[in-house]
PDB file of C-alpha atoms in Angstrom:
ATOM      1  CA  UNK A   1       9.247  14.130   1.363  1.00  0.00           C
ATOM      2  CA  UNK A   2       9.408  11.367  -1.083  1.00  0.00           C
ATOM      3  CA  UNK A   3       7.609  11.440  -4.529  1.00  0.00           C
ATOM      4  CA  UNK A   4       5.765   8.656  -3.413  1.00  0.00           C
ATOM      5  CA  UNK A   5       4.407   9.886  -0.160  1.00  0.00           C
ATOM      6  CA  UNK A   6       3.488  13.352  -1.922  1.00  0.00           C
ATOM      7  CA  UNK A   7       1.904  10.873  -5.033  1.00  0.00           C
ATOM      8  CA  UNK A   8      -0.442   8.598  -1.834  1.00  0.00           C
ATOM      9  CA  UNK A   9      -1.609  12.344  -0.373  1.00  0.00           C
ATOM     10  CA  UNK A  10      -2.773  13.903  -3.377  1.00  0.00           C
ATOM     11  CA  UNK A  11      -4.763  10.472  -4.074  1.00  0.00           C
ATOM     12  CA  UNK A  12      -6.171  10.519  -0.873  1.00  0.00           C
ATOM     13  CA  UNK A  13      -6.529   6.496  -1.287  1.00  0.00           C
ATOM     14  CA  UNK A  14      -4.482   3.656  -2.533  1.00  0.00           C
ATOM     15  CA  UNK A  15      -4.768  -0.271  -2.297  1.00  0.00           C
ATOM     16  CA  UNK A  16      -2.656  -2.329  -0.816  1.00  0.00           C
ATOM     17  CA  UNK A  17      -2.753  -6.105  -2.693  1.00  0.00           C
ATOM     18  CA  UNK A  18      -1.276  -8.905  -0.985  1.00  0.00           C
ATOM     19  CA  UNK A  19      -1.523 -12.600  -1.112  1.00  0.00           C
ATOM     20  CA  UNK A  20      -4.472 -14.339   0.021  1.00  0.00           C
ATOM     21  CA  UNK A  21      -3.082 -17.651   0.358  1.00  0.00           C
ATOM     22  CA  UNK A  22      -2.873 -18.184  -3.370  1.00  0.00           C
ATOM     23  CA  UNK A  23      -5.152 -15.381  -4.528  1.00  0.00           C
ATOM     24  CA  UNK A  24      -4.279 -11.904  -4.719  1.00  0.00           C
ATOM     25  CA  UNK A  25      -6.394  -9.680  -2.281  1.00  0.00           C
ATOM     26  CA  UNK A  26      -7.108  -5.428  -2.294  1.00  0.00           C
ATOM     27  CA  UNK A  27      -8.141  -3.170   0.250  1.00  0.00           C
ATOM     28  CA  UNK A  28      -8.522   0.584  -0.150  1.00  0.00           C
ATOM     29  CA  UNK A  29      -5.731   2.472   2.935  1.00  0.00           C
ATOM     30  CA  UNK A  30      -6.017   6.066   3.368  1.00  0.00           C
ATOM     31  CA  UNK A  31      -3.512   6.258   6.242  1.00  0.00           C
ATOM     32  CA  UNK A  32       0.555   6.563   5.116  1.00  0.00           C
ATOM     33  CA  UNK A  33       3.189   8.450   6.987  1.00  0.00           C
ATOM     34  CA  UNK A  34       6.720   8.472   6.289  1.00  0.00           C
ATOM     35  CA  UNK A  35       9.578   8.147   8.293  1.00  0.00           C
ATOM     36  CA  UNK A  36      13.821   8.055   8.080  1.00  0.00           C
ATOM     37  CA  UNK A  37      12.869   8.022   4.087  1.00  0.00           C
ATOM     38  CA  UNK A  38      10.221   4.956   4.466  1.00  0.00           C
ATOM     39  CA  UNK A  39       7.009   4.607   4.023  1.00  0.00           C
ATOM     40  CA  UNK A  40       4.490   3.307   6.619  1.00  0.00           C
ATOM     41  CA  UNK A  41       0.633   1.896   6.734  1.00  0.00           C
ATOM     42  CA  UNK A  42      -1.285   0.947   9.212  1.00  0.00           C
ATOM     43  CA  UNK A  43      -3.317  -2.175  10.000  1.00  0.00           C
ATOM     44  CA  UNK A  44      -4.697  -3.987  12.954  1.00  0.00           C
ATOM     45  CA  UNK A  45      -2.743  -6.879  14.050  1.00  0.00           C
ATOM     46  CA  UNK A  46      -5.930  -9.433  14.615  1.00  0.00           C
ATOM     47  CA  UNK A  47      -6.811  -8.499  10.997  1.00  0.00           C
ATOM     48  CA  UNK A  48      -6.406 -10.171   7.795  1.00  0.00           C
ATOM     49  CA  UNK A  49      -4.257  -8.097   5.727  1.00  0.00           C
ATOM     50  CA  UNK A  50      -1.827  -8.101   8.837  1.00  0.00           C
ATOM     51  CA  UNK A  51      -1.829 -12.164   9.063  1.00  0.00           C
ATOM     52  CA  UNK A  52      -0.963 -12.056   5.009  1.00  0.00           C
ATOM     53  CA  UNK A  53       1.696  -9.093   5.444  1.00  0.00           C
ATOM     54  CA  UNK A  54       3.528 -11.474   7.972  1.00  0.00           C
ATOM     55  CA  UNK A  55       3.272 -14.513   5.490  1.00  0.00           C
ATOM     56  CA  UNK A  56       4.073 -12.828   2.468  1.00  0.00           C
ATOM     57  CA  UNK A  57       5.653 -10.025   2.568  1.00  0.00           C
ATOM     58  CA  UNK A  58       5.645  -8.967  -0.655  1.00  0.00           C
ATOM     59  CA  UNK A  59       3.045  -6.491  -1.856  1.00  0.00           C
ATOM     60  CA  UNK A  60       1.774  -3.544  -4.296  1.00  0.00           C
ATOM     61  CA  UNK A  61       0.100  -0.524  -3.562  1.00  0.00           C
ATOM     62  CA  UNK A  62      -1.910   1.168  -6.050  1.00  0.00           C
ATOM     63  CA  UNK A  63      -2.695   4.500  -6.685  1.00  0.00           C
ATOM     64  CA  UNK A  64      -4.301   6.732  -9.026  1.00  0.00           C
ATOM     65  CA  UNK A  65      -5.723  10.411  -8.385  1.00  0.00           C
ATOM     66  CA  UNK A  66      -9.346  11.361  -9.081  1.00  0.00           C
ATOM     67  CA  UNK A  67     -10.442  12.931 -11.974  1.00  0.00           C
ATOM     68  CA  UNK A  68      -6.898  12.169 -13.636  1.00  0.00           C
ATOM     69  CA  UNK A  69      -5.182   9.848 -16.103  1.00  0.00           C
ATOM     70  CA  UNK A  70      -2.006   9.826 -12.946  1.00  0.00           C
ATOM     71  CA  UNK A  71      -2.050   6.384 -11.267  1.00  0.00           C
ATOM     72  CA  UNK A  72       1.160   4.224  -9.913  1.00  0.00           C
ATOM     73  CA  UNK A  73       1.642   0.847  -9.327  1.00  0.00           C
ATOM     74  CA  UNK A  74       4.658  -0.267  -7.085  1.00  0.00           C
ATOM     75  CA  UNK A  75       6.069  -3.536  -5.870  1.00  0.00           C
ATOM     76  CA  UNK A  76       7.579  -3.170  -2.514  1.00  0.00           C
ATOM     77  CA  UNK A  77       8.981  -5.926   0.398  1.00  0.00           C
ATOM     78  CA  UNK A  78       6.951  -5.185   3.464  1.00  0.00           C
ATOM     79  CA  UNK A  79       9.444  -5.710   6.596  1.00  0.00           C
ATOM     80  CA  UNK A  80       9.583  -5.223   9.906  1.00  0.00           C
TER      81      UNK A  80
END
């Protein structure tokens, strides 16, 4: 398991932001899996966030455990 899977299950939640358009847009995930050393979410493909993945594939998810000063912000290249 990668640091940053173990990091997004002891948070519980994280936020993905993408681009809305122009404007930067957040939404709490609570669903991650990994696989073949990558990391994986899941969304809806008649949804919004899966419309701006396709566009715009670049994104950050944020992170940050409860009741702690531990957070983590990374920038990652969504593909298919």
């Amino acid at each position: 398991m990668s640091k940053a899977y173990e990091f997004l299950k002891e948070c519980g939640y994280f936020y993905v932001l993408t681009i809305n358009e122009n404007f930067p847009a957040g939404r709490p995930f609570g669903a991650v899996m990994e696989y073949a050393g990558k990391l994986f979410i899941s969304t809806n493909d008649g949804n919004k966030v899966h419309k701006q993945l396709r566009d715009n594939g670049n994104i950050q998810i944020l992170a940050k455990k409860e009741r702690t000063r531990d957070w983590n912000l990374r920038r990652i290249i969504f593909t298919e």
